[in-house]
Coordinates of N, CA and C in Angstrom, one line a residue:
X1 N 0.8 -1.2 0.0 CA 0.0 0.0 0.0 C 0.9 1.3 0.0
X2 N 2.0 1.4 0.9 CA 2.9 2.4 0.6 C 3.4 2.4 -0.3
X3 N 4.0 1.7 -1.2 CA 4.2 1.3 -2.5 C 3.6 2.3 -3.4
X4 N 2.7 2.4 -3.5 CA 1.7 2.9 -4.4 C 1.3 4.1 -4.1
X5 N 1.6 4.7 -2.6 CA 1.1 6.2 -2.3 C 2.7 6.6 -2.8
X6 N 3.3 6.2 -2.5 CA 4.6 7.1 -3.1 C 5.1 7.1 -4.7
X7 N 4.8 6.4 -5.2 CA 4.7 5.9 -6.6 C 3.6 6.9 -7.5
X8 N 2.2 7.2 -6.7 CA 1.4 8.3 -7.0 C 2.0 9.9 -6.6
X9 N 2.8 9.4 -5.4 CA 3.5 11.1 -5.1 C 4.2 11.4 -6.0
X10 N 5.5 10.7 -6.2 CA 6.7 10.8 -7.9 C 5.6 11.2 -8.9
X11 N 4.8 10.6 -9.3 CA 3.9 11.0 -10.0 C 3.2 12.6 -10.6
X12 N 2.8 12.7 -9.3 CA 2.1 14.0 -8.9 C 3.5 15.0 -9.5
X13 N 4.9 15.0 -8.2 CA 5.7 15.8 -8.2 C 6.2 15.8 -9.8
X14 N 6.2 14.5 -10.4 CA 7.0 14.8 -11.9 C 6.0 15.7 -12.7
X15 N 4.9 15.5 -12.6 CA 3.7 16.3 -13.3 C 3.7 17.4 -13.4
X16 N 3.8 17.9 -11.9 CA 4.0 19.4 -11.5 C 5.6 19.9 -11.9
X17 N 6.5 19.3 -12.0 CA 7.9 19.9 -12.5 C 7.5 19.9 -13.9
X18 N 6.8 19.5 -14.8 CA 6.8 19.4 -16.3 C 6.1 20.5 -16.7
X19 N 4.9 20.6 -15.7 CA 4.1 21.9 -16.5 C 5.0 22.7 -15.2
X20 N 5.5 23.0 -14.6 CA 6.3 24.3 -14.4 C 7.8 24.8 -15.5
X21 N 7.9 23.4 -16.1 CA 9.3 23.2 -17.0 C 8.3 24.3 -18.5
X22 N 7.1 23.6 -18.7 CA 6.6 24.3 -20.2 C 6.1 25.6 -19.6
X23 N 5.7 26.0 -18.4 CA 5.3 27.2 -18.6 C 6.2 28.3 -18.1
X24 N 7.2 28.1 -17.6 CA 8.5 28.6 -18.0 C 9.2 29.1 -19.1
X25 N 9.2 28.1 -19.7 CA 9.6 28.0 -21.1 C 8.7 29.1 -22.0
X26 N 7.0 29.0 -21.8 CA 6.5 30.0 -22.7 C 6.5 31.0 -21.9
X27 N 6.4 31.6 -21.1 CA 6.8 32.7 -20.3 C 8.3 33.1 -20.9
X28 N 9.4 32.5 -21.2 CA 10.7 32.9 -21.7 C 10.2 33.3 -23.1
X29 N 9.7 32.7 -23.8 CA 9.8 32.5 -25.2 C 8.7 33.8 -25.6
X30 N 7.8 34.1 -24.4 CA 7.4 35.2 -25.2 C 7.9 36.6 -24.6
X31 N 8.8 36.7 -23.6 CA 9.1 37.5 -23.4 C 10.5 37.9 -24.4
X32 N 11.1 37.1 -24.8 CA 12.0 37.1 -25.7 C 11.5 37.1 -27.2
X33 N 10.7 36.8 -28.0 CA 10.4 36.7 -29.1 C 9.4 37.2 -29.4
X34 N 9.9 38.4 -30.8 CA 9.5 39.7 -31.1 C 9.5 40.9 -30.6
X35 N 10.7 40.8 -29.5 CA 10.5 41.6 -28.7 C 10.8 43.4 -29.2
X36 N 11.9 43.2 -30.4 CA 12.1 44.0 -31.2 C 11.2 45.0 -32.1
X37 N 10.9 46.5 -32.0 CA 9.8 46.7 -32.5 C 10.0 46.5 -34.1
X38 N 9.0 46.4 -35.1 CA 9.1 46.2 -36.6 C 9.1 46.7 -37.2
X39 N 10.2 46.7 -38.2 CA 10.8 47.7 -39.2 C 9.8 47.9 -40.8
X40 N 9.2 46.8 -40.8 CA 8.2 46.4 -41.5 C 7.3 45.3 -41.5
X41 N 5.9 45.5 -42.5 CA 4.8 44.3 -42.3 C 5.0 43.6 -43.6
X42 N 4.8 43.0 -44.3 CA 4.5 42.1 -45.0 C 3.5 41.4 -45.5
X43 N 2.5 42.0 -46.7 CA 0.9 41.0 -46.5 C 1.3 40.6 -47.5
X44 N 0.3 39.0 -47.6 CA 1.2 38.0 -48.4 C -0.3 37.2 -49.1
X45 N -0.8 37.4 -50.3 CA -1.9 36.6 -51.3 C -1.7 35.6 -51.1
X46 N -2.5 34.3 -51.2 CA -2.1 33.2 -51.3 C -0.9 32.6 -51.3
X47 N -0.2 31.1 -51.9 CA 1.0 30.6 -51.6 C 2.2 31.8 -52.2
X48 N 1.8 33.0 -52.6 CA 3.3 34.0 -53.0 C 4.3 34.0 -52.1
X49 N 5.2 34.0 -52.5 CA 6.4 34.5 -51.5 C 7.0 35.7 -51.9
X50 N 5.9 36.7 -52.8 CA 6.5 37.7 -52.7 C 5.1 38.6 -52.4
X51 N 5.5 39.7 -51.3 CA 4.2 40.1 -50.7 C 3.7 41.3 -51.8
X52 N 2.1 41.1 -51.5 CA 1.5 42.0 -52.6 C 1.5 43.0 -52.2
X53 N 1.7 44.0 -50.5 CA 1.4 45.2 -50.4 C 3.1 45.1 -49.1
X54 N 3.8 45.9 -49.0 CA 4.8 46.5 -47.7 C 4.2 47.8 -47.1
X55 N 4.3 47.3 -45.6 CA 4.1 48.4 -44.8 C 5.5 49.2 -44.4
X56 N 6.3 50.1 -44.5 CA 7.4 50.7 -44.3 C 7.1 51.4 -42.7
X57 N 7.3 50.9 -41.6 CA 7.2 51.8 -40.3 C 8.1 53.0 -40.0
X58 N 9.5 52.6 -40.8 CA 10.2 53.6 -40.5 C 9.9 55.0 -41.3
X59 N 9.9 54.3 -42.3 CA 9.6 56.0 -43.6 C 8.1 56.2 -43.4
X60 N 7.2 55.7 -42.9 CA 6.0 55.7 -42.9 C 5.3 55.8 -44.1
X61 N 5.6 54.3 -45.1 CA 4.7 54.6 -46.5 C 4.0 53.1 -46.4
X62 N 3.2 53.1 -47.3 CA 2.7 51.3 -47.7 C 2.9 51.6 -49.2
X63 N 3.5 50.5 -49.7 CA 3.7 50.5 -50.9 C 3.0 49.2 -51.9
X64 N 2.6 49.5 -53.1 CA 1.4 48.2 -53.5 C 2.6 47.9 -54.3
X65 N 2.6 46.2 -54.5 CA 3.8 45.5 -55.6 C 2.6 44.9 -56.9
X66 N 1.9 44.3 -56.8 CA 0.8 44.3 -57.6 C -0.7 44.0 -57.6
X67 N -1.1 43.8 -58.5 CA -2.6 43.6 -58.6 C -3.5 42.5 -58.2
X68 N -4.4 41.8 -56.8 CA -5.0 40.7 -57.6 C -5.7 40.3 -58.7
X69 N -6.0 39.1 -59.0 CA -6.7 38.9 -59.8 C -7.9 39.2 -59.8
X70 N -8.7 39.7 -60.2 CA -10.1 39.9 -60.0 C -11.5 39.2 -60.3
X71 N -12.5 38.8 -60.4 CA -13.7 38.2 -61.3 C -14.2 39.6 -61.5
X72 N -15.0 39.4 -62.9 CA -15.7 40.4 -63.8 C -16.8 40.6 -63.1
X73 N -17.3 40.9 -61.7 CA -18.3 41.1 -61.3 C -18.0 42.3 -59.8
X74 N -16.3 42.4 -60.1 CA -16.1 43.4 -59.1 C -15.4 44.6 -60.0
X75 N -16.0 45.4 -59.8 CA -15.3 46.9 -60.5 C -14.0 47.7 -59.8
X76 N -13.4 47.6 -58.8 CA -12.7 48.0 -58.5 C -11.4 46.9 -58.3
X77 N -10.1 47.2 -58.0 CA -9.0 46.6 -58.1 C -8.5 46.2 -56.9
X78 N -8.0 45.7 -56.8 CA -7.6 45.0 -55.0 C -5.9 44.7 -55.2
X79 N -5.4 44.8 -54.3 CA -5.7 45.7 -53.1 C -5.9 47.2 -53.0
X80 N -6.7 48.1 -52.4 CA -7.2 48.8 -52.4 C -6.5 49.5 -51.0
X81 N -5.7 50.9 -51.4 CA -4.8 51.1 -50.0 C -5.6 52.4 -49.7
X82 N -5.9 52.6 -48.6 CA -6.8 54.2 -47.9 C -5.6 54.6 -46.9
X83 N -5.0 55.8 -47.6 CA -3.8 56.4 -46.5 C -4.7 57.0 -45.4
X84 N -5.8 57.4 -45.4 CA -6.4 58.6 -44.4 C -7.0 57.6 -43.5
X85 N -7.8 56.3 -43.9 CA -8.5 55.6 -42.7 C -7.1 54.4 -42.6
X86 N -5.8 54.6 -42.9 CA -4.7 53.5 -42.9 C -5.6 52.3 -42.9
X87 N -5.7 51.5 -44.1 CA -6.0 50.1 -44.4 C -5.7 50.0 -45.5
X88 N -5.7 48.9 -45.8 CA -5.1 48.0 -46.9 C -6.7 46.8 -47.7
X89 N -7.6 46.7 -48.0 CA -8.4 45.8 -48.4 C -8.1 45.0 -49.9
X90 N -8.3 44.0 -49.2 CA -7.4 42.7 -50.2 C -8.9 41.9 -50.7
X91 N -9.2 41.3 -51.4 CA -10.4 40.2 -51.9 C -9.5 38.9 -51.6
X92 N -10.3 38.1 -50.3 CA -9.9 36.7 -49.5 C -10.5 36.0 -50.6
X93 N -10.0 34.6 -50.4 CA -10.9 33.4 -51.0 C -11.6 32.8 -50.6
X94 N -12.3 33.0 -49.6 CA -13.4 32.3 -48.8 C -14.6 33.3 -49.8
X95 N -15.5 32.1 -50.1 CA -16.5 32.8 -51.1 C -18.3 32.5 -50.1
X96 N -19.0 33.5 -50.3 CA -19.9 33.2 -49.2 C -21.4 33.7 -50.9
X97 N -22.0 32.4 -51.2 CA -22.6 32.7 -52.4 C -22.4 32.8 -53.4
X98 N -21.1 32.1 -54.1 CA -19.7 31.9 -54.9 C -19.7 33.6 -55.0
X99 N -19.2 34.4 -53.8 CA -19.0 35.8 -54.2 C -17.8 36.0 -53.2
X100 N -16.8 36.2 -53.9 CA -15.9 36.0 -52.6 C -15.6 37.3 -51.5
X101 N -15.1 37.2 -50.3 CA -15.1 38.2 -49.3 C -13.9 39.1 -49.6
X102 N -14.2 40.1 -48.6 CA -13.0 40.8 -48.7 C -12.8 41.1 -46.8
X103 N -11.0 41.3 -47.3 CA -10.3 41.3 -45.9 C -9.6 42.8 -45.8
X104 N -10.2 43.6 -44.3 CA -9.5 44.9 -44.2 C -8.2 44.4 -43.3
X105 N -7.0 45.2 -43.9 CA -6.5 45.1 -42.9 C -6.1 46.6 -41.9
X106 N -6.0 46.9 -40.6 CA -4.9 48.0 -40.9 C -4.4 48.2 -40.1
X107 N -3.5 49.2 -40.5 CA -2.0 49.5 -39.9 C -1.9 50.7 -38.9
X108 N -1.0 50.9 -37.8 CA -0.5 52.4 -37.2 C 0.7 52.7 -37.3
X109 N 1.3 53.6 -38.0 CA 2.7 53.9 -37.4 C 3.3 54.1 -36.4
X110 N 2.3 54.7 -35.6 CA 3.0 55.1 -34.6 C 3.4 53.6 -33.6
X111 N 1.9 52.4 -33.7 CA 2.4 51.8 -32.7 C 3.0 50.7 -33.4
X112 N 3.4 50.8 -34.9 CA 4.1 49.9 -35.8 C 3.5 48.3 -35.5
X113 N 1.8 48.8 -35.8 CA 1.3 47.4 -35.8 C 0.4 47.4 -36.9
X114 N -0.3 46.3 -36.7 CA -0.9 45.6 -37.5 C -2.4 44.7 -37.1
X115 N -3.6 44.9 -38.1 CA -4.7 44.4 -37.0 C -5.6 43.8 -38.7
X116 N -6.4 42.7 -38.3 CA -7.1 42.5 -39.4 C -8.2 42.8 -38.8
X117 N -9.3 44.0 -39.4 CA -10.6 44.6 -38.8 C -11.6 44.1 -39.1
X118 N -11.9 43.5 -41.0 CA -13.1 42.5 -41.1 C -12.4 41.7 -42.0
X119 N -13.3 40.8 -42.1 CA -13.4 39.5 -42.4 C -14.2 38.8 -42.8
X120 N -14.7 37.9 -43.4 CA -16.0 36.6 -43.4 C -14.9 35.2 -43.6
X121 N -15.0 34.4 -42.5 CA -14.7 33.3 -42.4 C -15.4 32.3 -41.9
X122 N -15.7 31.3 -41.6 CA -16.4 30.7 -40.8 C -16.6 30.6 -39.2
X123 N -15.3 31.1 -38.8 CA -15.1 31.7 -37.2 C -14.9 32.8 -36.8
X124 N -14.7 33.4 -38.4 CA -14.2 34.9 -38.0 C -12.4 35.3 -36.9
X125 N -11.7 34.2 -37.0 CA -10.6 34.0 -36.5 C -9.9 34.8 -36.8
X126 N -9.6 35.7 -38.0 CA -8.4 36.5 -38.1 C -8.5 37.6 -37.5
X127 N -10.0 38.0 -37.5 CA -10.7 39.4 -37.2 C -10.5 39.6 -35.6
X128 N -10.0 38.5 -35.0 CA -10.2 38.0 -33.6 C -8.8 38.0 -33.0
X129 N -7.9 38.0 -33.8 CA -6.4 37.9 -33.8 C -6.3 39.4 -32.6
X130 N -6.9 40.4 -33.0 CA -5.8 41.8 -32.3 C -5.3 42.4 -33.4
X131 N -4.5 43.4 -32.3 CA -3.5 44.2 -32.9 C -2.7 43.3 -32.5
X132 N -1.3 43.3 -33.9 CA -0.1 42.5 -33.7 C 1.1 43.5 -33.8
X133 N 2.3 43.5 -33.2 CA 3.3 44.5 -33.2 C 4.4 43.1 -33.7
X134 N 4.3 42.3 -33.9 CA 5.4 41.0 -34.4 C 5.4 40.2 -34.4
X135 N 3.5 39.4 -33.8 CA 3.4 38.0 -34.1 C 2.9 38.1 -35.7
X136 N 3.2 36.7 -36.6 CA 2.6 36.8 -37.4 C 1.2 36.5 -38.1
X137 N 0.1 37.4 -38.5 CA -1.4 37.3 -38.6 C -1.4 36.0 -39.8
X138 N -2.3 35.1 -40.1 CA -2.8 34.2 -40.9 C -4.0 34.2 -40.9
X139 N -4.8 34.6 -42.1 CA -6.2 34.3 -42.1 C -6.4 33.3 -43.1
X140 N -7.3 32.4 -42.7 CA -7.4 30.9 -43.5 C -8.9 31.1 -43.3
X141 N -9.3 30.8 -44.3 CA -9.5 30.2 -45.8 C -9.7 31.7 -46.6
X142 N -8.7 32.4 -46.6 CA -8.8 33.7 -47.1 C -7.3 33.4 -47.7
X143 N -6.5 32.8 -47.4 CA -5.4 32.5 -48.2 C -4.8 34.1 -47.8
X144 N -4.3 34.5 -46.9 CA -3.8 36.4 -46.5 C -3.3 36.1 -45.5
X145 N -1.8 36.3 -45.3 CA -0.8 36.5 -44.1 C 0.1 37.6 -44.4
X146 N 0.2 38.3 -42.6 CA 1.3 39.3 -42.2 C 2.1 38.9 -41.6
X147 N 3.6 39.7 -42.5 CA 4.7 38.8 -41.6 C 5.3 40.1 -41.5
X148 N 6.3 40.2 -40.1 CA 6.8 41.2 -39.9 C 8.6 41.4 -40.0
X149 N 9.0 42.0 -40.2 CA 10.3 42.2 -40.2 C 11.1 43.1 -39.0
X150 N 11.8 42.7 -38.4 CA 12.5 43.5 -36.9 C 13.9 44.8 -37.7
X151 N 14.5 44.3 -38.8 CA 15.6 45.2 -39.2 C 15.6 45.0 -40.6
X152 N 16.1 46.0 -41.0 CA 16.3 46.2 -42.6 C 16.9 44.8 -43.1
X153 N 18.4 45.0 -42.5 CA 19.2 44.0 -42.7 C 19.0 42.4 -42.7
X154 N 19.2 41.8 -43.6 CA 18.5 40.2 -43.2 C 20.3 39.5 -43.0
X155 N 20.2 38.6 -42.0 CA 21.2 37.7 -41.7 C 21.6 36.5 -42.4
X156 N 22.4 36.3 -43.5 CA 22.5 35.1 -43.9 C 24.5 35.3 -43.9
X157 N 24.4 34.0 -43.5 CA 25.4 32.9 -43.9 C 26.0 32.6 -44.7

């Protein structure tokens, strides 16, 4: 019988050192990572690797790289940049009535972040994200991610 109450104590005590071991660990990991403010955003169309719109924090511009594609049932061009209300509106691929949505996103300089404001998804998850200052935003099934950059400079090897 004592056998088995101490065997359950080990138990207990290993348990409790493991989640004090991981929540340590995310407690470190977020106080260290990102902690840098962002030198730039990054929104990103579907699988591209090259982003369709840059947020510049330091010079304070947004600059468009190109056009989506559009269907013949929308008259205007996407992305669509508003320097006065700061947003960025992209056409997502989640289609609600084969009509597909559109995603705002927008930006502050000052607090060199980043927020996705609407959306249509089926949980509404991106819209639900926040403001981000250097995590990276993903809205799915919209095929649209923000990535951020900490310095001009990139590090390679």
């Amino acid at each position: 019988m004592k056998k088995v109450n101490n065997q359950k104590r080990r138990d207990i005590i290993l348990i409790g050192l493991l989640f004090i071991l991981l929540g340590g660990t995310f407690v470190l990991f977020n106080m260290l990572a990102f902690k840098d403010d962002a030198a730039m955003a990054h929104v990103y169309y579907g699988n591209s690797t090259d982003p369709i719109v840059s947020i510049d924090f330091t010079k304070q511009t947004v600059e468009k790289f190109y056009d989506q594609e559009v269907p013949s049932t929308f008259t205007s061009t996407f992305p669509m940049i508003d320097e006065n209300q700061q947003t960025i509106t992209l056409l997502g691929d989640y289609t609600i009535n084969g009509v597909r949505q559109i995603v705002v996103i927008q930006y502050n300089f000052e607090r060199r972040s980043v927020q996705i404001i609407q959306e249509e998804s089926p949980n509404n998850i991106c819209s639900r994200e926040g403001e981000s200052t250097g995590w990276p935003l993903i809205c799915l099934p919209n095929r649209i991610r923000v990535e951020f950059v900490t310095n001009q400079g990139d590090f390679t090897v």
